[in-house]
C-alpha cells in the first residue's frame, strides 16, 4: 500500500467524478491534491439534489448500459465495474439510506444531496485529501507544470499524474464552463463540441398562448417523431409549456434525437397525441356527435376530456374554421404537429453532450497524447437521459480514471 506514497496526483474538478477519483487514489496511499475553481466543491451535485437527487437506476444491465446510446460500448466496462448495486452500497457505506422509486429510479431516502456530500467530504478529508478551493486551472506552462490562478497568485505545480474532471458545459455559474476544450486541444486531446442535452426546445408561441399557458403541464400526451433513419419513435409522458417553447421530462427523454434532427435539417417536428387513451376513430366519433347549443369547448371537454392547455394548443394551431370542422379537429387532437426550432442554450440544460473523444484516450481514460493525464465525468463525449444515468457514469468513470492512475504509477515505479 505504501509503495505509492511518494507520488502526488492532482485531481482538477471537485464534482462527483473528481471526488471519486480522489477516493480511489487516497485509498492506496497516494498524496492527492484536489483543485477547484469555485469556493466549494460539488455545486452541481448539490443543485441536482434540489429536485430530488436521482443517484442511479435499478433496471437490468443490458437496458441500463443501452441508455448511453452510441457510447455504451466505451462506458460498459466502467459501468460493470461500478454498477448501480455497487453505487448504492457505496452510498449506504456513507451512512445514507436509499430507496427505489416506482419507476426504478434510486434516490437517497431524504431525496437530498447535501448530507451525502457532507459525509463524503469528511471521509476524504479524514483520509488525507488536500482541498484547494478558488484554484482555477489555466493549462500548462512551458515547463509542463500545471498553472492555477488563485486569489493571491499564480501557482505552478508538477504532480506525478493528473485527473481532469472538469464537468460539461451546462450551468456555468456552478463551475463547469467548458473552457478546458481549447486547453486540451492544444495538447492533442481532441473533443467533440459541447451541446445541450436533456434540454428544452424553442417553439414560437403567440403572445396570447404564452401569457395564458407558460408553466402549464401537458399530460398525458404521446409525442412521436420520425428519427433520422426514417423510423417513427413515440413516448407517452408529460411536458411543460415554457415562455420560449417546451421543456420537462418527456421532452428531455427525446432531446438527444430532436437535437440531432435540428442539427441535420434545421428544425424537428413532434407530433402530439392529446388523447392517448382514445383511438382516432373514437375521437372523430365523439367530436362529430351532435352538440346542440353546447360550445365546442365544453363539447370537447365532456366527450374527449380536452380542456385547458390542450384546448389552448388546438386553438394555437387550428384556424377558427378548422376548429369547428370535426374531421380537422379530430385529426389535430390525435396528431398535432409541433415545430421545434432550436435547442435551448446549453447553459440551461441539465447536461451536455460532446466532450473529450474516447478515441483520444486509452481504456483507463489516459490521454494518448499526454501520458499521465486522465479525464473523467461529464467532460467525456457521452450523453444519457435523466434517471440517475448521468451521475452513475460520472462516479464510474471517476473510479476508472483513479484506478488507471494507480496502474500507471505502479508501472513507473
Ligand atoms: C439541475 C440539474 C439537476 C440534475 N439532476 C441530476 C440527477 O438527479 N441525477 C443525475 O444522475 N444527474 C443529475 N444532474 C447531472 C449531474 O449533476 C452532472 O452530470 C454531474 O454533476 C457531472 O459531474 P462531473 O464531476 O463530471 O462534473 P461537475 O459536477 O460539473 O464538476 C466539475 C467541477 O470542475 C470544476 N472546474 C471546471 N473548470 C475548472 C477549472 N478550469 N479549474 C478548476 N476547476 C474547474 C467546477 O468548478 C466543478 O466543481 C443534474 C444536473 C443539473 C444541472
Coordinates of C-alpha atoms and ligand atoms in Angstrom, one line a residue:
X1 CA 0.0 0.0 0.0
X2 CA 2.8 2.4 0.8
X3 CA 4.7 1.8 -2.4
X4 CA 2.7 4.8 -3.9
X5 CA 3.2 7.2 -1.0
X6 CA 5.9 9.1 -2.8
X7 CA 3.5 10.1 -5.6
X8 CA 1.4 13.2 -5.8
X9 CA -1.7 13.3 -8.0
X10 CA -3.6 16.5 -8.9
X11 CA -7.3 16.0 -9.4
X12 CA -8.8 19.1 -11.0
X13 CA -12.6 19.5 -10.6
X14 CA -14.4 18.5 -7.4
X15 CA -17.7 17.2 -8.9
X16 CA -18.7 13.5 -8.4
X17 CA -16.2 12.3 -11.0
X18 CA -13.2 14.1 -9.4
X19 CA -14.1 13.2 -5.9
X20 CA -14.5 9.6 -6.8
X21 CA -11.1 9.6 -8.5
X22 CA -9.6 11.2 -5.3
X23 CA -11.2 8.5 -3.2
X24 CA -9.7 5.7 -5.2
X25 CA -6.3 7.3 -5.1
X26 CA -6.1 8.2 -1.5
X27 CA -7.2 4.7 -0.5
X28 CA -3.9 3.4 -2.0
X29 CA -1.7 5.9 -0.1
X30 CA -1.1 8.4 -3.0
X31 CA -1.0 12.0 -2.0
X32 CA -4.0 13.8 -3.5
X33 CA -4.4 17.5 -4.1
X34 CA -7.9 18.4 -5.3
X35 CA -8.2 21.7 -7.0
X36 CA -11.4 23.5 -7.9
X37 CA -12.1 27.0 -9.3
X38 CA -15.1 27.5 -7.1
X39 CA -15.1 28.4 -3.4
X40 CA -16.5 24.9 -2.6
X41 CA -16.8 21.6 -4.4
X42 CA -19.9 19.7 -5.7
X43 CA -22.0 22.7 -6.6
X44 CA -23.8 21.0 -9.5
X45 CA -24.2 17.8 -7.4
X46 CA -25.9 19.9 -4.7
X47 CA -28.2 21.5 -7.3
X48 CA -29.1 18.1 -8.6
X49 CA -30.3 17.4 -5.0
X50 CA -32.8 20.2 -5.1
X51 CA -35.3 18.5 -7.4
X52 CA -34.7 15.1 -5.7
X53 CA -31.3 13.5 -6.2
X54 CA -31.6 10.6 -8.6
X55 CA -28.5 8.6 -8.0
X56 CA -28.9 5.6 -10.3
X57 CA -31.4 3.2 -11.7
X58 CA -32.3 -0.4 -10.9
X59 CA -33.1 -1.6 -14.5
X60 CA -31.2 -4.7 -15.6
X61 CA -27.7 -4.3 -17.1
X62 CA -28.3 -4.6 -20.8
X63 CA -31.0 -2.0 -20.7
X64 CA -29.1 0.2 -18.3
X65 CA -26.0 0.3 -20.4
X66 CA -28.0 0.9 -23.6
X67 CA -29.1 4.2 -22.1
X68 CA -25.6 5.5 -23.1
X69 CA -26.5 5.1 -26.8
X70 CA -23.6 5.5 -29.1
X71 CA -21.1 5.4 -26.2
X72 CA -22.5 2.3 -24.5
X73 CA -19.6 0.2 -25.7
X74 CA -16.9 2.5 -24.3
X75 CA -18.7 3.0 -20.9
X76 CA -19.8 -0.6 -20.4
X77 CA -16.6 -1.8 -18.7
X78 CA -16.7 1.2 -16.3
X79 CA -20.4 0.7 -15.5
X80 CA -19.9 -3.0 -14.9
X81 CA -17.0 -2.3 -12.6
X82 CA -19.1 0.2 -10.6
X83 CA -22.6 -0.8 -11.3
X84 CA -25.8 0.5 -9.7
X85 CA -25.7 -2.1 -6.9
X86 CA -22.1 -1.1 -6.1
X87 CA -23.0 2.6 -6.2
X88 CA -25.9 2.0 -3.8
X89 CA -23.7 0.0 -1.4
X90 CA -21.1 2.8 -1.5
X91 CA -23.8 5.4 -0.6
X92 CA -25.1 3.2 2.2
X93 CA -21.5 2.9 3.5
X94 CA -21.5 6.7 3.8
X95 CA -24.5 6.4 6.2
X96 CA -27.1 7.5 3.6
X97 CA -30.1 5.1 3.1
X98 CA -31.6 4.9 -0.4
X99 CA -35.0 3.8 -1.8
X100 CA -36.2 2.7 -5.2
X101 CA -39.0 4.8 -6.6
X102 CA -41.9 3.4 -8.6
X103 CA -40.1 3.9 -11.9
X104 CA -37.0 2.0 -10.7
X105 CA -35.0 5.2 -10.0
X106 CA -32.8 5.2 -6.9
X107 CA -32.9 8.2 -4.5
X108 CA -31.4 8.9 -1.1
X109 CA -34.3 8.4 1.4
X110 CA -34.4 12.2 2.2
X111 CA -34.0 13.0 -1.6
X112 CA -31.2 15.4 -0.8
X113 CA -27.6 15.7 -1.9
X114 CA -26.1 17.7 0.9
X115 CA -25.9 15.0 3.7
X116 CA -24.3 12.6 1.2
X117 CA -21.8 15.2 0.0
X118 CA -21.0 16.3 3.6
X119 CA -20.3 12.7 4.7
X120 CA -18.2 12.0 1.6
X121 CA -16.1 15.2 2.0
X122 CA -15.5 14.4 5.7
X123 CA -14.3 10.9 4.8
X124 CA -12.0 12.3 2.0
X125 CA -10.5 14.9 4.3
X126 CA -10.0 12.4 7.1
X127 CA -8.2 10.1 4.6
X128 CA -5.9 13.0 3.8
X129 CA -7.2 14.5 0.5
X130 CA -6.0 18.2 0.4
X131 CA -8.6 20.5 -1.0
X132 CA -7.5 23.7 -2.8
X133 CA -10.5 25.9 -3.5
X134 CA -10.6 29.0 -5.7
X135 CA -7.8 27.5 -7.8
X136 CA -8.7 27.9 -11.4
X137 CA -6.7 25.7 -13.7
X138 CA -5.2 27.6 -16.7
X139 CA -3.4 24.8 -18.5
X140 CA 0.3 24.0 -18.6
X141 CA 3.3 26.4 -18.6
X142 CA 6.3 26.0 -20.9
X143 CA 8.0 23.7 -18.4
X144 CA 5.0 21.4 -18.5
X145 CA 3.8 22.4 -15.0
X146 CA 0.1 23.0 -14.2
X147 CA -0.9 26.6 -13.9
X148 CA -3.5 27.7 -11.4
X149 CA -4.9 31.2 -10.7
X150 CA -5.6 31.7 -7.0
X151 CA -6.9 34.8 -5.3
X152 CA -3.3 35.6 -4.2
X153 CA -1.0 34.5 -7.0
X154 CA -0.5 32.2 -10.0
X155 CA 0.7 28.8 -8.8
X156 CA 2.7 26.3 -10.8
X157 CA 2.8 22.7 -9.7
X158 CA 4.2 19.5 -11.1
X159 CA 2.3 16.4 -9.9
X160 CA 3.2 12.9 -10.9
X161 CA -0.2 12.4 -12.6
X162 CA -3.3 14.4 -13.3
X163 CA -7.0 13.6 -13.3
X164 CA -9.2 16.2 -15.1
X165 CA -12.8 16.1 -14.1
X166 CA -13.9 19.5 -15.2
X167 CA -17.6 18.8 -16.0
X168 CA -19.6 19.5 -19.1
X169 CA -20.9 22.8 -20.4
X170 CA -24.2 23.5 -18.7
X171 CA -24.9 25.8 -15.7
X172 CA -21.5 27.6 -16.0
X173 CA -22.2 29.5 -12.8
X174 CA -21.7 26.3 -10.8
X175 CA -18.2 25.9 -12.2
X176 CA -18.3 23.7 -15.3
X177 CA -17.9 26.2 -18.2
X178 CA -16.3 24.1 -20.9
X179 CA -13.3 26.4 -21.2
X180 CA -11.0 23.5 -21.0
X181 CA -11.8 22.4 -24.5
X182 CA -9.2 24.7 -26.1
X183 CA -6.6 24.0 -23.5
X184 CA -6.8 20.2 -24.2
X185 CA -7.0 20.7 -27.9
X186 CA -3.5 22.4 -27.8
X187 CA -2.2 19.2 -26.2
X188 CA -3.7 16.9 -28.8
X189 CA -6.6 15.8 -26.6
X190 CA -9.5 16.2 -29.0
X191 CA -13.1 16.9 -28.2
X192 CA -16.5 16.9 -29.9
X193 CA -18.2 20.3 -29.5
X194 CA -20.3 20.6 -26.3
X195 CA -24.1 20.7 -27.0
X196 CA -27.2 20.9 -24.8
X197 CA -28.6 17.5 -23.6
X198 CA -31.7 16.9 -21.5
X199 CA -32.8 20.3 -22.6
X200 CA -35.9 22.3 -23.6
X201 CA -36.6 23.4 -27.2
X202 CA -37.8 26.6 -28.8
X203 CA -41.3 27.0 -30.2
X204 CA -42.8 30.3 -31.3
X205 CA -45.9 30.7 -29.3
X206 CA -48.4 33.5 -29.9
X207 CA -48.3 36.1 -27.1
X208 CA -51.8 35.1 -26.0
X209 CA -50.9 31.4 -25.7
X210 CA -47.6 32.2 -23.9
X211 CA -49.2 34.5 -21.4
X212 CA -52.0 32.1 -20.7
X213 CA -50.2 28.8 -20.6
X214 CA -46.5 29.2 -19.8
X215 CA -45.8 26.9 -16.8
X216 CA -48.7 24.6 -17.5
X217 CA -48.1 20.8 -17.8
X218 CA -49.5 19.0 -20.8
X219 CA -50.5 15.5 -19.6
X220 CA -51.0 12.8 -20.5
X221 CA -49.7 13.1 -24.0
X222 CA -47.9 10.9 -26.6
X223 CA -45.1 12.6 -28.5
X224 CA -44.0 11.0 -31.7
X225 CA -41.2 11.9 -34.2
X226 CA -39.5 10.4 -37.1
X227 CA -35.8 9.8 -36.5
X228 CA -33.0 10.3 -39.0
X229 CA -33.3 6.7 -40.1
X230 CA -36.9 7.3 -41.0
X231 CA -38.3 5.2 -38.1
X232 CA -41.2 6.5 -36.1
X233 CA -40.5 6.7 -32.4
X234 CA -43.0 7.6 -29.7
X235 CA -43.3 8.0 -26.0
X236 CA -46.0 8.8 -23.5
X237 CA -45.5 11.2 -20.6
X238 CA -45.8 14.9 -19.8
X239 CA -44.1 18.1 -20.7
X240 CA -44.4 21.8 -19.7
X241 CA -45.1 24.9 -21.8
X242 CA -42.4 27.5 -21.2
X243 CA -42.1 31.1 -22.3
X244 CA -39.8 30.1 -25.1
X245 CA -41.2 26.6 -26.0
X246 CA -41.3 23.3 -24.3
X247 CA -39.4 21.5 -21.5
X248 CA -39.9 18.8 -19.0
X249 CA -39.4 15.0 -18.7
X250 CA -41.0 13.9 -21.9
X251 CA -39.0 16.5 -23.9
X252 CA -35.7 15.7 -22.1
X253 CA -36.2 12.0 -22.9
X254 CA -36.4 12.7 -26.6
X255 CA -33.9 15.6 -26.6
X256 CA -30.9 13.8 -28.0
X257 CA -32.7 12.7 -31.1
X258 CA -34.6 16.0 -31.5
X259 CA -31.3 18.0 -31.2
X260 CA -29.7 15.8 -33.9
X261 CA -32.7 16.2 -36.1
X262 CA -32.4 20.0 -35.8
X263 CA -28.7 19.9 -36.4
X264 CA -29.3 17.9 -39.6
X265 CA -32.3 19.7 -41.0
X266 CA -32.8 23.0 -39.2
X267 CA -35.9 22.0 -37.2
X268 CA -37.7 19.0 -35.8
X269 CA -41.4 18.2 -35.7
X270 CA -43.0 16.5 -32.7
X271 CA -46.4 15.0 -33.4
X272 CA -48.6 15.2 -30.3
X273 CA -51.5 12.9 -29.5
X274 CA -53.5 14.9 -27.0
X275 CA -56.0 12.0 -26.3
X276 CA -53.7 9.0 -25.8
X277 CA -56.4 6.7 -24.4
X278 CA -58.7 7.0 -27.4
X279 CA -58.4 5.8 -31.0
X280 CA -58.6 8.2 -33.9
X281 CA -62.0 6.7 -34.9
X282 CA -63.3 7.1 -31.4
X283 CA -62.2 10.8 -31.2
X284 CA -63.8 11.5 -34.6
X285 CA -67.0 9.9 -33.4
X286 CA -67.1 11.9 -30.2
X287 CA -66.2 15.2 -31.9
X288 CA -68.8 14.6 -34.6
X289 CA -71.5 13.8 -32.0
X290 CA -74.3 16.4 -32.2
X291 CA -73.6 19.0 -29.6
X292 CA -76.8 21.1 -29.7
X293 CA -76.4 24.5 -28.3
X294 CA -73.2 23.5 -26.4
X295 CA -70.0 25.3 -27.3
X296 CA -67.2 23.2 -29.0
X297 CA -65.1 23.9 -25.9
X298 CA -67.5 22.2 -23.5
X299 CA -68.3 19.5 -26.0
X300 CA -64.6 18.7 -26.3
X301 CA -64.2 18.7 -22.5
X302 CA -67.1 16.3 -21.9
X303 CA -66.6 14.0 -24.9
X304 CA -62.8 13.8 -25.3
X305 CA -61.6 15.2 -21.9
X306 CA -59.7 18.0 -23.7
X307 CA -59.6 21.4 -21.8
X308 CA -57.2 23.9 -20.5
X309 CA -53.7 23.9 -22.1
X310 CA -54.6 21.0 -24.5
X311 CA -57.6 23.1 -25.9
X312 CA -55.2 26.1 -26.0
X313 CA -52.8 24.1 -28.2
X314 CA -55.6 23.3 -30.6
X315 CA -56.6 26.9 -30.8
X316 CA -52.9 27.8 -31.3
X317 CA -52.6 25.6 -34.4
X318 CA -56.0 25.5 -36.0
X319 CA -57.9 28.3 -37.7
X320 CA -61.3 29.2 -36.3
X321 CA -62.8 27.5 -39.2
X322 CA -60.9 24.2 -38.8
X323 CA -61.7 24.2 -35.1
X324 CA -65.4 23.8 -36.0
X325 CA -64.8 21.0 -38.5
X326 CA -65.0 17.6 -36.8
X327 CA -62.6 15.9 -39.1
X328 CA -59.9 18.6 -38.9
X329 CA -60.4 18.9 -35.1
X330 CA -60.2 15.2 -34.5
X331 CA -57.1 14.8 -36.7
X332 CA -55.4 17.6 -34.8
X333 CA -56.3 16.1 -31.4
X334 CA -54.6 12.8 -32.5
X335 CA -51.7 14.3 -34.4
X336 CA -50.9 17.9 -33.7
X337 CA -47.5 18.9 -35.3
X338 CA -45.3 21.0 -33.1
X339 CA -42.3 22.5 -34.8
X340 CA -39.2 22.8 -32.7
X341 CA -36.8 25.4 -34.0
X342 CA -33.7 25.1 -31.8
X343 CA -32.5 23.5 -28.6
X344 CA -32.5 26.0 -25.7
X345 CA -29.0 27.3 -24.8
X346 CA -26.5 24.8 -23.3
X347 CA -26.2 26.8 -20.1
X348 CA -29.9 26.0 -19.2
X349 CA -29.5 22.3 -20.0
X350 CA -29.3 19.6 -17.3
X351 CA -26.3 18.1 -19.0
X352 CA -24.2 18.4 -22.1
X353 CA -23.3 16.1 -25.0
X354 CA -19.9 16.2 -26.6
X355 CA -16.5 16.5 -24.9
X356 CA -13.2 14.6 -24.9
X357 CA -13.4 11.8 -27.5
X358 CA -12.9 8.3 -26.3
X359 CA -10.6 7.7 -29.3
X360 CA -8.2 10.2 -27.8
X361 CA -8.0 8.2 -24.5
X362 CA -6.9 4.7 -23.7
X363 CA -9.2 2.2 -21.9
X364 CA -8.1 3.7 -18.5
X365 CA -9.1 7.1 -19.7
X366 CA -5.5 8.3 -20.1
X367 CA -4.8 10.8 -22.9
X368 CA -2.8 9.0 -25.6
X369 CA -1.0 12.3 -26.5
X370 CA -0.2 13.2 -22.9
X371 CA 0.8 10.2 -20.7
X372 CA -0.2 10.7 -17.0
X373 CA -3.2 12.9 -17.8
X374 CA -6.6 11.2 -17.3
X375 CA -10.1 12.5 -17.9
X376 CA -13.4 11.6 -16.3
X377 CA -17.1 12.5 -15.8
X378 CA -19.3 14.6 -17.9
X379 CA -16.4 16.2 -19.8
X380 CA -16.1 12.9 -21.7
X381 CA -18.0 12.5 -25.0
X382 CA -21.1 10.7 -23.9
X383 CA -24.7 11.6 -23.0
X384 CA -27.6 9.8 -21.3
X385 CA -31.1 10.6 -20.3
X386 CA -32.1 11.7 -16.8
X387 CA -32.9 8.8 -14.4
X388 CA -29.6 8.6 -12.5
X389 CA -27.6 7.6 -15.6
X390 CA -25.6 10.9 -15.6
X391 CA -24.3 10.5 -12.0
X392 CA -23.7 6.8 -12.4
X393 CA -21.4 7.3 -15.3
X394 CA -19.6 10.2 -13.6
X395 CA -18.9 8.1 -10.5
X396 CA -17.9 5.1 -12.6
X397 CA -15.6 7.0 -14.9
X398 CA -14.0 8.8 -12.0
X399 CA -13.3 5.5 -10.5
X400 CA -11.8 4.1 -13.7
X401 CA -9.5 7.2 -14.0
X402 CA -8.4 6.8 -10.4
X403 CA -7.6 3.1 -11.0
X404 CA -5.9 4.0 -14.2
X405 CA -3.6 6.4 -12.4
X406 CA -2.7 3.8 -9.9
X407 CA -1.8 1.3 -12.6
X408 CA 0.2 3.9 -14.5
X409 CA 2.1 5.0 -11.3
X410 CA 2.9 1.3 -10.5
X411 CA 4.2 0.9 -14.0
X412 CA 6.5 3.9 -13.5
X413 CA 7.8 2.7 -10.1
Ligands
LIG1 C1 -30.5 21.0 -12.4 C2 -29.7 19.7 -12.5 C3 -30.2 18.5 -12.0 C4 -29.5 17.3 -12.1 N1 -30.0 16.2 -11.5 C5 -29.4 15.0 -11.7 C6 -29.9 13.8 -11.1 O1 -30.9 13.8 -10.3 N2 -29.3 12.7 -11.4 C7 -28.2 12.6 -12.2 O2 -27.7 11.5 -12.4 N3 -27.6 13.7 -12.7 C8 -28.2 14.9 -12.4 N4 -27.6 16.0 -13.0 C9 -26.3 15.9 -13.7 C10 -25.1 15.8 -12.8 O3 -25.2 16.7 -11.7 C11 -23.8 16.0 -13.6 O4 -23.8 15.1 -14.7 C12 -22.6 15.8 -12.7 O5 -22.5 16.7 -11.6 C13 -21.3 15.9 -13.5 O6 -20.2 15.6 -12.7 P1 -18.7 15.9 -13.0 O7 -17.9 15.5 -11.8 O8 -18.4 15.4 -14.3 O9 -18.7 17.5 -13.2 P2 -19.3 18.8 -12.3 O10 -20.2 18.2 -11.2 O11 -19.8 19.7 -13.2 O12 -17.9 19.2 -11.6 C14 -16.9 19.8 -12.3 C15 -16.0 20.6 -11.4 O13 -14.9 21.1 -12.1 C16 -14.7 22.4 -11.7 N5 -13.9 23.1 -12.8 C17 -14.3 23.3 -14.1 N6 -13.3 24.0 -14.7 C18 -12.3 24.2 -13.9 C19 -11.0 24.9 -14.0 N7 -10.6 25.4 -15.1 N8 -10.3 24.9 -12.9 C20 -10.7 24.3 -11.7 N9 -11.9 23.7 -11.5 C21 -12.7 23.7 -12.6 C22 -16.0 23.0 -11.4 O14 -15.9 24.2 -10.6 C23 -16.8 21.9 -10.8 O15 -16.7 21.9 -9.4 C24 -28.3 17.3 -12.8 C25 -27.7 18.5 -13.3 C26 -28.4 19.7 -13.2 C27 -27.8 20.9 -13.8

